[in-house]
Short mmCIF file of C-alpha atoms and ligand atoms in Angstrom, two decimals:
data_model
loop_
_atom_site.label_atom_id
_atom_site.label_comp_id
_atom_site.label_asym_id
_atom_site.label_seq_id
_atom_site.Cartn_x
_atom_site.Cartn_y
_atom_site.Cartn_z
CA UNK A 1 69.92 -33.47 -29.40
CA UNK A 2 67.70 -30.19 -30.38
CA UNK A 3 64.05 -30.01 -30.26
CA UNK A 4 61.42 -28.80 -32.39
CA UNK A 5 57.82 -28.55 -31.46
CA UNK A 6 55.20 -27.96 -34.04
CA UNK A 7 51.76 -26.71 -32.65
CA UNK A 8 48.75 -25.94 -34.58
CA UNK A 9 46.60 -22.73 -34.01
CA UNK A 10 43.19 -21.84 -35.39
CA UNK A 11 41.85 -24.13 -37.25
CA UNK A 12 42.66 -27.64 -38.25
CA UNK A 13 43.65 -28.72 -41.84
CA UNK A 14 46.32 -26.36 -42.04
CA UNK A 15 48.73 -28.84 -43.35
CA UNK A 16 50.90 -28.47 -40.57
CA UNK A 17 52.77 -32.12 -40.97
CA UNK A 18 53.25 -30.86 -44.20
CA UNK A 19 55.18 -27.89 -42.69
CA UNK A 20 57.23 -30.12 -40.03
CA UNK A 21 58.32 -32.33 -43.26
CA UNK A 22 59.05 -29.37 -45.31
CA UNK A 23 61.03 -27.94 -42.53
CA UNK A 24 62.69 -31.20 -41.92
CA UNK A 25 63.70 -31.27 -45.70
CA UNK A 26 65.39 -28.30 -45.18
CA UNK A 27 67.09 -29.28 -42.32
CA UNK A 28 68.07 -32.58 -43.63
CA UNK A 29 69.07 -30.87 -46.93
CA UNK A 30 71.71 -28.41 -44.58
CA UNK A 31 73.69 -31.99 -43.48
CA UNK A 32 72.08 -32.65 -40.21
CA UNK A 33 70.07 -36.24 -39.37
CA UNK A 34 66.96 -35.26 -38.61
CA UNK A 35 63.73 -37.30 -37.22
CA UNK A 36 60.20 -36.38 -36.60
CA UNK A 37 57.33 -37.77 -34.81
CA UNK A 38 53.47 -36.90 -34.46
CA UNK A 39 51.24 -37.11 -31.49
CA UNK A 40 48.23 -37.39 -31.47
CA UNK A 41 45.12 -36.53 -28.97
CA UNK A 42 42.69 -38.80 -29.95
CA UNK A 43 41.78 -41.80 -27.63
CA UNK A 44 41.96 -44.66 -30.34
CA UNK A 45 45.74 -46.35 -29.94
CA UNK A 46 46.09 -46.26 -33.47
CA UNK A 47 44.15 -45.11 -36.75
CA UNK A 48 43.65 -48.75 -37.66
CA UNK A 49 40.77 -48.64 -36.60
CA UNK A 50 38.86 -45.76 -38.05
CA UNK A 51 37.53 -45.50 -41.22
CA UNK A 52 38.89 -43.22 -44.02
CA UNK A 53 36.30 -40.84 -43.63
CA UNK A 54 37.21 -40.21 -40.21
CA UNK A 55 40.95 -39.76 -40.56
CA UNK A 56 41.96 -40.02 -44.00
CA UNK A 57 44.56 -42.72 -44.89
CA UNK A 58 46.07 -45.17 -42.79
CA UNK A 59 50.09 -44.98 -43.14
CA UNK A 60 51.77 -48.36 -42.54
CA UNK A 61 55.83 -48.13 -41.53
CA UNK A 62 57.94 -50.89 -41.78
CA UNK A 63 57.63 -52.04 -38.72
CA UNK A 64 53.97 -52.47 -39.48
CA UNK A 65 52.82 -49.75 -37.90
CA UNK A 66 49.42 -48.07 -38.39
CA UNK A 67 49.78 -44.17 -38.41
CA UNK A 68 49.22 -41.32 -39.23
CA UNK A 69 48.97 -39.66 -42.41
CA UNK A 70 51.34 -36.94 -41.32
CA UNK A 71 54.16 -39.79 -40.97
CA UNK A 72 53.85 -39.92 -45.12
CA UNK A 73 54.40 -36.57 -45.26
CA UNK A 74 57.77 -36.71 -43.01
CA UNK A 75 58.99 -39.96 -45.18
CA UNK A 76 58.27 -38.73 -48.54
CA UNK A 77 59.64 -35.20 -47.81
CA UNK A 78 62.99 -36.65 -45.67
CA UNK A 79 64.99 -39.60 -45.38
CA UNK A 80 64.51 -41.16 -41.98
CA UNK A 81 63.06 -44.56 -41.67
CA UNK A 82 59.82 -44.42 -39.08
CA UNK A 83 58.95 -47.07 -36.07
CA UNK A 84 55.96 -47.27 -34.38
CA UNK A 85 57.47 -45.11 -31.74
CA UNK A 86 57.40 -42.06 -33.79
CA UNK A 87 53.05 -41.96 -33.79
CA UNK A 88 52.11 -41.91 -30.09
CA UNK A 89 48.09 -41.45 -29.29
CA UNK A 90 46.42 -40.40 -26.31
CA UNK A 91 45.12 -43.98 -26.51
CA UNK A 92 48.44 -45.42 -26.35
CA UNK A 93 49.51 -43.36 -23.55
CA UNK A 94 46.96 -43.96 -21.15
CA UNK A 95 47.08 -47.67 -21.91
CA UNK A 96 50.98 -47.63 -20.73
CA UNK A 97 49.70 -45.92 -17.69
CA UNK A 98 46.96 -48.05 -17.02
CA UNK A 99 48.93 -51.02 -17.40
CA UNK A 100 52.24 -49.70 -15.08
CA UNK A 101 49.20 -48.78 -12.08
CA UNK A 102 47.70 -52.38 -12.38
CA UNK A 103 51.77 -54.00 -12.13
CA UNK A 104 52.20 -51.71 -9.19
CA UNK A 105 54.82 -49.46 -10.73
CA UNK A 106 53.24 -46.30 -8.86
CA UNK A 107 51.59 -48.32 -5.80
CA UNK A 108 50.75 -45.87 -2.66
CA UNK A 109 50.37 -43.03 -5.27
CA UNK A 110 47.39 -41.54 -6.91
CA UNK A 111 47.89 -41.62 -10.61
CA UNK A 112 47.25 -38.42 -12.38
CA UNK A 113 47.43 -36.46 -15.44
CA UNK A 114 50.44 -34.81 -14.49
CA UNK A 115 53.08 -36.04 -13.64
CA UNK A 116 52.41 -39.41 -14.64
CA UNK A 117 50.21 -38.74 -18.58
CA UNK A 118 53.04 -35.94 -18.97
CA UNK A 119 55.76 -37.74 -17.98
CA UNK A 120 54.91 -40.90 -20.57
CA UNK A 121 54.63 -38.22 -23.61
CA UNK A 122 57.83 -36.94 -22.61
CA UNK A 123 59.39 -40.18 -22.19
CA UNK A 124 58.18 -41.36 -26.06
CA UNK A 125 60.14 -38.12 -26.83
CA UNK A 126 63.25 -39.35 -25.25
CA UNK A 127 62.82 -42.49 -26.56
CA UNK A 128 62.77 -41.46 -30.63
CA UNK A 129 65.85 -39.26 -29.64
CA UNK A 130 68.01 -42.31 -28.07
CA UNK A 131 66.23 -44.38 -30.87
CA UNK A 132 67.00 -42.25 -34.60
CA UNK A 133 70.28 -40.65 -33.07
CA UNK A 134 69.11 -37.80 -35.20
CA UNK A 135 70.72 -34.30 -34.59
CA UNK A 136 67.26 -32.44 -34.62
CA UNK A 137 63.92 -33.99 -33.78
CA UNK A 138 60.57 -32.45 -35.03
CA UNK A 139 57.36 -32.83 -32.81
CA UNK A 140 54.19 -32.17 -34.49
CA UNK A 141 51.38 -31.91 -31.92
CA UNK A 142 48.18 -33.04 -33.66
CA UNK A 143 45.01 -31.05 -33.23
CA UNK A 144 44.52 -27.42 -32.70
CA UNK A 145 45.34 -25.73 -30.03
CA UNK A 146 42.78 -24.68 -27.05
CA UNK A 147 41.12 -28.39 -27.53
CA UNK A 148 41.04 -30.01 -24.71
CA UNK A 149 42.14 -33.03 -25.18
CA UNK A 150 45.40 -31.77 -26.42
CA UNK A 151 46.10 -29.74 -23.38
CA UNK A 152 48.43 -33.34 -21.40
CA UNK A 153 50.74 -32.50 -24.58
CA UNK A 154 51.56 -28.98 -24.41
CA UNK A 155 51.85 -29.40 -20.88
CA UNK A 156 53.76 -32.36 -21.38
CA UNK A 157 56.47 -30.31 -24.40
CA UNK A 158 56.27 -26.88 -21.64
CA UNK A 159 58.18 -29.00 -19.42
CA UNK A 160 60.38 -31.16 -21.68
CA UNK A 161 61.67 -27.84 -23.28
CA UNK A 162 62.67 -26.07 -19.57
CA UNK A 163 63.88 -29.61 -19.22
CA UNK A 164 66.76 -29.33 -21.98
CA UNK A 165 66.86 -26.21 -21.49
CA UNK A 166 67.32 -22.85 -23.71
CA UNK A 167 69.18 -23.53 -27.01
CA UNK A 168 67.85 -26.60 -27.24
CA UNK A 169 63.94 -26.47 -27.71
CA UNK A 170 62.02 -24.36 -29.95
CA UNK A 171 58.43 -23.91 -30.31
CA UNK A 172 57.29 -23.36 -33.92
CA UNK A 173 53.35 -22.03 -34.38
CA UNK A 174 51.40 -22.85 -37.14
CA UNK A 175 49.14 -20.14 -37.29
CA UNK A 176 45.87 -19.30 -40.07
CA UNK A 177 45.94 -15.47 -41.60
CA UNK A 178 42.43 -15.53 -42.72
CA UNK A 179 41.30 -13.31 -46.08
CA UNK A 180 37.92 -11.04 -45.18
CA UNK A 181 36.60 -10.56 -48.40
CA UNK A 182 34.08 -8.05 -47.15
CA UNK A 183 37.37 -6.04 -45.71
CA UNK A 184 39.74 -6.87 -48.39
CA UNK A 185 42.35 -7.67 -45.81
CA UNK A 186 43.96 -10.79 -43.99
CA UNK A 187 42.99 -10.45 -40.55
CA UNK A 188 45.90 -11.42 -37.52
CA UNK A 189 42.99 -11.83 -34.92
CA UNK A 190 42.96 -15.36 -34.83
CA UNK A 191 46.51 -15.59 -34.69
CA UNK A 192 46.28 -13.35 -31.47
CA UNK A 193 44.44 -14.92 -29.79
CA UNK A 194 45.47 -18.88 -30.37
CA UNK A 195 49.36 -17.28 -29.41
CA UNK A 196 48.08 -16.40 -25.87
CA UNK A 197 46.58 -19.72 -25.47
CA UNK A 198 49.29 -21.40 -25.63
CA UNK A 199 50.86 -18.54 -23.54
CA UNK A 200 47.76 -19.52 -20.96
CA UNK A 201 49.87 -22.95 -20.83
CA UNK A 202 52.92 -21.31 -20.55
CA UNK A 203 54.79 -21.65 -24.02
CA UNK A 204 55.56 -18.75 -25.91
CA UNK A 205 56.33 -19.81 -29.68
CA UNK A 206 59.61 -18.77 -31.06
CA UNK A 207 58.59 -18.74 -34.81
CA UNK A 208 54.86 -18.06 -36.38
CA UNK A 209 54.07 -19.88 -39.70
CA UNK A 210 51.16 -17.70 -40.96
CA UNK A 211 49.18 -19.85 -43.14
CA UNK A 212 47.96 -17.44 -46.31
CA UNK A 213 46.19 -17.12 -49.02
CA UNK A 214 47.17 -13.99 -49.82
CA UNK A 215 50.79 -12.78 -49.11
CA UNK A 216 51.42 -10.94 -45.24
CA UNK A 217 52.81 -7.09 -45.80
CA UNK A 218 54.84 -5.29 -43.61
CA UNK A 219 52.47 -4.09 -41.18
CA UNK A 220 50.68 -7.23 -40.73
CA UNK A 221 53.96 -8.84 -39.84
CA UNK A 222 54.74 -5.76 -37.40
CA UNK A 223 51.76 -6.64 -36.04
CA UNK A 224 52.20 -10.56 -35.52
CA UNK A 225 55.34 -9.49 -34.06
CA UNK A 226 54.05 -6.80 -31.63
CA UNK A 227 51.16 -8.45 -30.54
CA UNK A 228 52.51 -12.52 -30.41
CA UNK A 229 55.90 -11.82 -28.79
CA UNK A 230 57.33 -12.85 -31.52
CA UNK A 231 60.59 -11.29 -33.42
CA UNK A 232 59.71 -9.69 -36.60
CA UNK A 233 62.16 -12.03 -38.57
CA UNK A 234 60.26 -15.10 -36.95
CA UNK A 235 57.12 -14.05 -38.50
CA UNK A 236 56.82 -16.47 -41.23
CA UNK A 237 54.33 -16.58 -44.34
CA UNK A 238 53.40 -19.61 -46.02
CA UNK A 239 50.96 -19.04 -48.78
CA UNK A 240 49.15 -21.78 -50.42
CA UNK A 241 51.38 -23.14 -53.32
CA UNK A 242 50.27 -23.09 -56.54
CA UNK A 243 51.14 -26.05 -57.94
CA UNK A 244 52.34 -28.97 -55.87
CA UNK A 245 53.21 -29.58 -52.27
CA UNK A 246 56.59 -30.05 -53.06
CA UNK A 247 56.81 -25.97 -53.54
CA UNK A 248 56.14 -25.73 -49.29
CA UNK A 249 60.28 -26.15 -48.62
CA UNK A 250 61.57 -23.61 -51.33
CA UNK A 251 59.05 -21.38 -50.05
CA UNK A 252 59.96 -21.94 -46.29
CA UNK A 253 63.59 -21.58 -47.40
CA UNK A 254 62.75 -18.04 -49.10
CA UNK A 255 61.28 -16.81 -45.84
CA UNK A 256 64.90 -18.44 -44.06
CA UNK A 257 62.37 -20.65 -41.85
CA UNK A 258 65.75 -22.92 -41.84
CA UNK A 259 68.13 -20.16 -41.05
CA UNK A 260 66.22 -19.13 -38.14
CA UNK A 261 65.66 -22.69 -36.61
CA UNK A 262 69.65 -22.88 -37.05
CA UNK A 263 70.49 -19.74 -35.80
CA UNK A 264 67.72 -20.27 -32.11
CA UNK A 265 68.68 -23.65 -31.90
CA UNK A 266 73.06 -23.04 -32.29
CA UNK A 267 73.09 -25.48 -34.90
CA UNK A 268 76.11 -25.17 -37.28
CA UNK A 269 75.55 -25.76 -40.96
CA UNK A 270 75.40 -25.01 -44.27
CA UNK A 271 72.56 -23.72 -46.36
CA UNK A 272 70.30 -26.31 -47.83
CA UNK A 273 71.09 -27.04 -51.62
CA UNK A 274 67.93 -27.49 -52.58
CA UNK A 275 69.26 -27.73 -56.58
CA UNK A 276 67.64 -31.18 -56.93
CA UNK A 277 63.87 -30.08 -55.57
CA UNK A 278 64.04 -27.34 -57.72
CA UNK A 279 64.52 -29.59 -60.94
CA UNK A 280 61.17 -31.67 -58.99
CA UNK A 281 59.35 -28.63 -59.41
CA UNK A 282 60.63 -27.64 -62.83
CA UNK A 283 59.13 -30.92 -64.08
CA UNK A 284 55.79 -30.71 -61.68
CA UNK A 285 54.97 -26.87 -62.86
CA UNK A 286 56.19 -27.89 -66.50
CA UNK A 287 56.35 -31.30 -67.98
CA UNK A 288 57.09 -32.84 -71.08
CA UNK A 289 54.16 -35.22 -71.21
CA UNK A 290 50.52 -35.20 -70.04
CA UNK A 291 48.53 -38.49 -69.36
CA UNK A 292 44.92 -38.54 -67.47
CA UNK A 293 45.07 -41.48 -64.79
CA UNK A 294 41.71 -42.91 -63.16
CA UNK A 295 41.49 -43.91 -59.46
CA UNK A 296 38.71 -46.13 -58.96
CA UNK A 297 38.02 -46.43 -55.32
CA UNK A 298 35.36 -45.84 -52.68
CA UNK A 299 36.35 -43.28 -50.32
CA UNK A 300 36.83 -40.82 -53.58
CA UNK A 301 34.95 -37.13 -52.07
CA UNK A 302 37.62 -37.08 -49.71
CA UNK A 303 41.14 -36.92 -50.80
CA UNK A 304 43.07 -37.72 -47.51
CA UNK A 305 41.71 -41.54 -48.48
CA UNK A 306 44.31 -42.43 -50.93
CA UNK A 307 46.62 -39.38 -50.06
CA UNK A 308 49.80 -42.06 -50.88
CA UNK A 309 48.45 -43.34 -54.26
CA UNK A 310 47.66 -40.28 -55.21
CA UNK A 311 52.07 -38.40 -54.58
CA UNK A 312 52.88 -42.13 -56.07
CA UNK A 313 51.40 -41.34 -59.24
CA UNK A 314 52.46 -37.62 -58.91
CA UNK A 315 55.95 -39.18 -58.28
CA UNK A 316 55.52 -42.05 -61.47
CA UNK A 317 54.75 -39.05 -63.26
CA UNK A 318 58.10 -36.97 -62.03
CA UNK A 319 60.18 -40.27 -63.09
CA UNK A 320 58.66 -39.46 -66.88
CA UNK A 321 58.42 -36.29 -66.94
CA UNK A 322 54.72 -36.36 -67.24
CA UNK A 323 52.32 -34.16 -65.62
CA UNK A 324 49.38 -36.18 -64.47
CA UNK A 325 45.90 -35.61 -64.21
CA UNK A 326 44.34 -37.53 -61.74
CA UNK A 327 40.86 -38.67 -62.17
CA UNK A 328 39.10 -39.39 -59.25
CA UNK A 329 36.11 -41.97 -60.03
CA UNK A 330 33.68 -43.32 -57.43
CA UNK A 331 33.44 -46.57 -57.97
CA UNK A 332 29.76 -47.06 -58.21
CA UNK A 333 29.35 -44.69 -60.28
CA UNK A 334 30.77 -47.70 -63.14
CA UNK A 335 28.14 -49.86 -61.88
CA UNK A 336 25.23 -47.02 -62.60
CA UNK A 337 26.64 -45.98 -66.08
CA UNK A 338 29.38 -48.80 -67.23
CA UNK A 339 32.71 -48.33 -67.95
CA UNK A 340 32.60 -47.88 -71.30
CA UNK A 341 31.26 -44.24 -70.88
CA UNK A 342 32.98 -43.62 -66.97
CA UNK A 343 36.63 -44.80 -68.33
CA UNK A 344 36.99 -43.96 -72.06
CA UNK A 345 39.78 -41.89 -72.76
CA UNK A 346 42.05 -42.30 -69.56
CA UNK A 347 45.75 -43.40 -69.96
CA UNK A 348 45.63 -46.33 -67.09
CA UNK A 349 43.38 -47.23 -64.21
CA UNK A 350 44.72 -47.82 -60.57
CA UNK A 351 42.75 -49.74 -58.20
CA UNK A 352 43.47 -48.75 -54.57
CA UNK A 353 43.28 -50.77 -51.27
CA UNK A 354 40.16 -50.79 -49.87
CA UNK A 355 37.38 -52.33 -46.95
CA UNK A 356 34.22 -53.21 -47.23
CA UNK A 357 31.64 -54.69 -50.26
CA UNK A 358 30.66 -51.03 -51.67
CA UNK A 359 31.44 -50.67 -54.84
CA UNK A 360 33.89 -53.75 -55.47
CA UNK A 361 31.11 -54.76 -58.90
CA UNK A 362 32.05 -50.94 -60.14
CA UNK A 363 35.17 -52.13 -59.74
CA UNK A 364 35.59 -55.36 -61.02
CA UNK A 365 33.87 -53.47 -64.07
CA UNK A 366 36.95 -51.18 -64.44
CA UNK A 367 39.53 -53.83 -64.06
CA UNK A 368 37.45 -56.17 -66.92
CA UNK A 369 37.70 -53.04 -69.00
CA UNK A 370 41.61 -52.30 -68.41
CA UNK A 371 41.90 -56.14 -69.63
CA UNK A 372 39.89 -56.21 -72.75
CA UNK A 373 40.54 -52.88 -73.83
CA UNK A 374 44.50 -53.41 -72.82
CA UNK A 375 44.38 -50.16 -70.64
CA UNK A 376 47.65 -50.25 -68.49
CA UNK A 377 46.65 -51.35 -64.72
CA UNK A 378 47.97 -51.12 -61.24
CA UNK A 379 45.77 -52.44 -58.82
CA UNK A 380 47.26 -51.99 -55.18
CA UNK A 381 46.05 -54.58 -52.91
CA UNK A 382 42.32 -54.56 -53.05
CA UNK A 383 43.20 -53.65 -56.46
CA UNK A 384 44.59 -57.07 -57.36
CA UNK A 385 41.96 -59.30 -55.46
CA UNK A 386 39.76 -57.31 -57.87
CA UNK A 387 41.76 -58.54 -60.62
CA UNK A 388 41.60 -62.14 -59.85
CA UNK A 389 38.24 -61.87 -59.28
CA UNK A 390 37.25 -60.50 -62.73
CA UNK A 391 40.24 -63.07 -63.86
CA UNK A 392 38.09 -65.95 -62.28
CA UNK A 393 34.76 -64.74 -63.74
CA UNK A 394 35.16 -63.56 -67.22
CA UNK A 395 38.24 -65.49 -68.02
CA UNK A 396 38.01 -68.81 -65.90
CA UNK A 397 34.28 -68.53 -66.20
CA UNK A 398 33.96 -69.93 -62.19
CA UNK A 399 30.98 -68.38 -61.97
CA UNK A 400 30.26 -65.42 -59.04
CA UNK A 401 33.59 -65.99 -58.18
CA UNK A 402 34.61 -63.88 -55.24
CA UNK A 403 36.50 -62.81 -52.08
CA UNK A 404 34.90 -64.40 -48.43
CA UNK A 405 35.19 -61.03 -47.51
CA UNK A 406 32.51 -59.90 -49.47
CA UNK A 407 30.61 -63.38 -50.12
CA UNK A 408 30.72 -65.77 -47.82
CA UNK A 409 28.76 -68.27 -49.82
CA UNK A 410 31.08 -67.97 -52.92
CA UNK A 411 30.90 -71.25 -54.85
CA UNK A 412 34.61 -70.16 -55.67
CA UNK A 413 36.59 -67.92 -53.05
CA UNK A 414 39.39 -67.24 -55.65
CA UNK A 415 40.74 -64.30 -52.20
CA UNK A 416 39.92 -66.08 -48.85
CA UNK A 417 41.49 -66.36 -45.59
CA UNK A 418 44.65 -67.76 -44.43
CA UNK A 419 43.59 -70.41 -41.34
CA UNK A 420 45.72 -68.14 -39.16
CA UNK A 421 43.14 -64.93 -40.19
CA UNK A 422 40.48 -67.30 -39.41
CA UNK A 423 41.05 -67.48 -35.10
CA UNK A 424 42.00 -63.57 -35.17
CA UNK A 425 38.67 -61.84 -33.45
CA UNK A 426 40.25 -58.47 -32.02
CA UNK A 427 40.19 -55.86 -34.78
CA UNK A 428 43.71 -53.42 -33.79
CA UNK A 429 46.85 -54.75 -35.64
CA UNK A 430 45.68 -57.94 -36.45
CA UNK A 431 46.05 -57.48 -40.23
CA UNK A 432 49.35 -58.91 -42.12
CA UNK A 433 50.79 -55.54 -41.49
CA UNK A 434 54.48 -54.32 -42.54
CA UNK A 435 57.37 -54.91 -44.66
CA UNK A 436 57.75 -58.52 -45.76
CA UNK A 437 60.20 -59.58 -48.67
CA UNK A 438 58.68 -60.75 -51.75
CA UNK A 439 60.49 -62.85 -54.50
CA UNK A 440 59.88 -61.67 -58.21
CA UNK A 441 59.88 -64.30 -61.36
CA UNK A 442 62.39 -64.44 -64.04
CA UNK A 443 61.57 -62.51 -67.19
CA UNK A 444 58.37 -60.85 -65.42
CA UNK A 445 57.44 -57.14 -66.35
CA UNK A 446 56.99 -57.07 -61.70
CA UNK A 447 61.11 -57.78 -62.20
CA UNK A 448 61.61 -55.83 -64.98
CA UNK A 449 60.52 -52.78 -63.32
CA UNK A 450 62.27 -53.12 -60.24
CA UNK A 451 65.46 -54.22 -61.73
CA UNK A 452 65.61 -56.88 -58.78
CA UNK A 453 64.19 -59.87 -57.80
CA UNK A 454 64.14 -59.81 -53.91
CA UNK A 455 61.95 -56.71 -52.84
CA UNK A 456 60.77 -55.00 -49.73
CA UNK A 457 57.08 -54.33 -49.86
CA UNK A 458 54.41 -53.02 -46.89
CA UNK A 459 51.44 -54.92 -45.84
CA UNK A 460 47.96 -54.33 -44.67
CA UNK A 461 45.77 -56.99 -45.39
CA UNK A 462 44.10 -59.89 -43.99
CA UNK A 463 42.67 -61.74 -47.07
CA UNK A 464 44.80 -63.64 -49.73
CA UNK A 465 44.74 -65.44 -53.06
CA UNK A 466 43.44 -68.89 -52.47
CA UNK A 467 46.33 -71.40 -53.59
CA UNK A 468 43.86 -74.00 -54.81
CA UNK A 469 43.34 -72.19 -57.84
CA UNK A 470 46.83 -71.58 -58.98
CA UNK A 471 46.99 -73.82 -61.46
CA UNK A 472 43.88 -72.55 -63.38
CA UNK A 473 44.54 -69.25 -63.38
CA UNK A 474 48.03 -70.12 -64.75
CA UNK A 475 47.07 -72.26 -67.41
CA UNK A 476 44.92 -68.62 -69.00
CA UNK A 477 48.23 -66.75 -69.00
CA UNK A 478 47.65 -65.11 -65.39
CA UNK A 479 50.93 -64.97 -64.23
CA UNK A 480 52.18 -65.17 -60.17
CA UNK A 481 54.82 -62.98 -60.76
CA UNK A 482 55.58 -62.14 -57.03
CA UNK A 483 55.51 -64.50 -53.98
CA UNK A 484 56.65 -64.72 -50.31
CA UNK A 485 60.20 -66.18 -50.56
CA UNK A 486 58.47 -69.89 -49.19
CA UNK A 487 56.01 -69.75 -52.07
CA UNK A 488 52.84 -69.46 -50.00
CA UNK A 489 51.86 -65.74 -50.46
CA UNK A 490 51.10 -64.51 -54.16
CA UNK A 491 52.45 -60.72 -53.72
CA UNK A 492 52.18 -59.47 -57.48
CA UNK A 493 50.10 -60.80 -60.60
CA UNK A 494 49.86 -59.97 -64.12
CA UNK A 495 48.43 -60.53 -67.47
CA UNK A 496 50.36 -62.07 -70.47
CA UNK A 497 48.98 -60.95 -72.84
CA UNK A 498 48.82 -57.47 -72.27
CA UNK A 499 51.10 -54.24 -72.03
CA UNK A 500 50.88 -53.35 -68.30
CA UNK A 501 48.78 -55.61 -66.21
CA UNK A 502 50.01 -55.48 -62.83
CA UNK A 503 48.90 -55.48 -59.24
CA UNK A 504 50.37 -56.76 -56.26
CA UNK A 505 49.00 -57.54 -52.38
CA UNK A 506 51.30 -54.92 -51.01
CA UNK A 507 50.74 -51.00 -50.66
CA UNK A 508 54.09 -50.00 -52.84
CA UNK A 509 52.27 -46.19 -52.28
CA UNK A 510 53.70 -45.95 -48.81
CA UNK A 511 57.86 -46.22 -50.37
CA UNK A 512 57.35 -43.70 -53.10
CA UNK A 513 59.59 -40.33 -52.85
CA UNK A 514 59.32 -37.35 -55.27
CA UNK A 515 63.01 -38.22 -55.73
CA UNK A 516 63.09 -41.65 -55.27
CA UNK A 517 59.56 -42.64 -57.61
CA UNK A 518 58.64 -46.37 -56.77
CA UNK A 519 59.38 -48.50 -60.42
CA UNK A 520 55.69 -50.09 -60.74
CA UNK A 521 54.65 -46.36 -60.66
CA UNK A 522 56.72 -45.25 -62.93
CA UNK A 523 56.07 -48.23 -65.10
CA UNK A 524 52.43 -47.75 -65.24
CA UNK A 525 52.86 -43.86 -66.04
CA UNK A 526 55.54 -44.61 -69.02
CA UNK A 527 52.67 -47.57 -69.82
CA UNK A 528 50.07 -45.02 -69.74
CA UNK A 529 51.53 -42.45 -71.32
CA UNK A 530 52.19 -45.12 -74.51
CA UNK A 531 48.98 -45.95 -74.15
CA UNK A 532 47.33 -42.68 -75.14
CA UNK A 533 49.54 -42.00 -77.86
CA UNK A 534 49.58 -45.13 -79.64
CA UNK A 535 46.01 -46.45 -79.15
CA UNK A 536 43.96 -47.35 -82.21
CA UNK A 537 41.37 -44.34 -82.85
N1 LIG B 601 39.83 -56.40 -47.92
C1 LIG B 601 41.14 -56.57 -48.21
C2 LIG B 601 41.67 -57.35 -47.06
O1 LIG B 601 41.96 -57.43 -45.93
C3 LIG B 601 42.21 -55.57 -48.82
C4 LIG B 601 43.04 -54.63 -48.15
C5 LIG B 601 43.21 -53.19 -48.81
O2 LIG B 601 43.05 -53.13 -49.49
N2 LIG B 601 44.61 -52.62 -47.84
O3 LIG B 601 42.34 -58.28 -47.13
#
């Protein structure tokens, strides 16, 4: 078993997660079995209780774990299947340590950060190693070197590397080399200081991955090699990508990062064949077709809030050799200016998941526009609930129909809580979460797109379609094309007289990959492209 620890320096948002994931891609394509793990220094037990504005998207795994969005990168860039053990937060560490203390496991001892907290962190690395049976584990440490709250994690990985020994563990430091306009040059000082911070704790990085806007020249590489105590060839350039994040593995391969990693860890593995990945990039850079998709949400100014949705849309584009321009639309804009003005000219409309009332009326208007004008519509989770509310109000004429999440007094609660959810009072980890089976109806658009009748998809929601209304909906051309196998829960809906109007209670975006685009997104982009080229003027 080999271990790669990825730390970050200078600033946050460097794309450490992407770098770790891209290294995973390269190692996997060399025939190695890889898994990835993320340590987050915050005290929340998981990001499930944080606002998207704080944290970006919450990425859901098969087992229902609500995790950091970097795990989304890990699953998209590799074939590894992650579990709740692949994301560890300080909150979880302290919770475990304190539970043990109360149980009396440390009886007689003073419980301390070193060794009790650091041991718990190391246990998690061993646990993932055992469960994954991987050849290589890449562990990314969240936050920036120098943060107080990250110290126990750094201490833990330092001890861990000492334990497993030379040749079995390496440290990769992702750092920032800023371009200072006034001086007209790239500056290495922040990197030097960030590496000095690591060395203070006893970690000397083996490799520096330098995020930069301009290429590093020979002198700069030499300087960083000398001042940061890494060999010249271990100074790796990772420039901002031009077109797509999926270029990162190829860029790092050109810099020979994976060769170096294999050499340092004494891994015998042939060079990576990245030809299929190159094909993906070609389709992204020079697609045959183009289409514009509107995403109508409420966390629009924050790109990270709908990360997996945006990625899945791009994958749907790859599947159709179609470049997708994503128009990010604040739902409240539709409330202000009307659907026609905001949505005109789009190839397709997507309403993603969400919580809370703000913007719901704008989303309802978007669904109505899509239904009436026959614009392709894809609804995800809240997007399905919105489509249901819209249909209830405007087709079934059920006045003020709503979800009880937004209006507890509604006369027509077409979306409501199940009895088991009504009893729940604690907020953390209590939604309907994770992968669940869904049965698709014969002859439905959903079954056609999937090419299957039984699928498994990931969930994260509390509210459900209210079955008291099923017959009424059905009699007006609203199709329940996906149900839980016991028939109790509505999973997918679609409209009969519409070229593409489909919405799911689950989140298909979590299982889409660039080399395995999700069928619903693939179908949505195909329909959107078709719509824009054949719509009546
Ligand atoms: N707020 C809705 C619910 O809890 C939808 C959740 C979501 O879109 N993820 O059911």
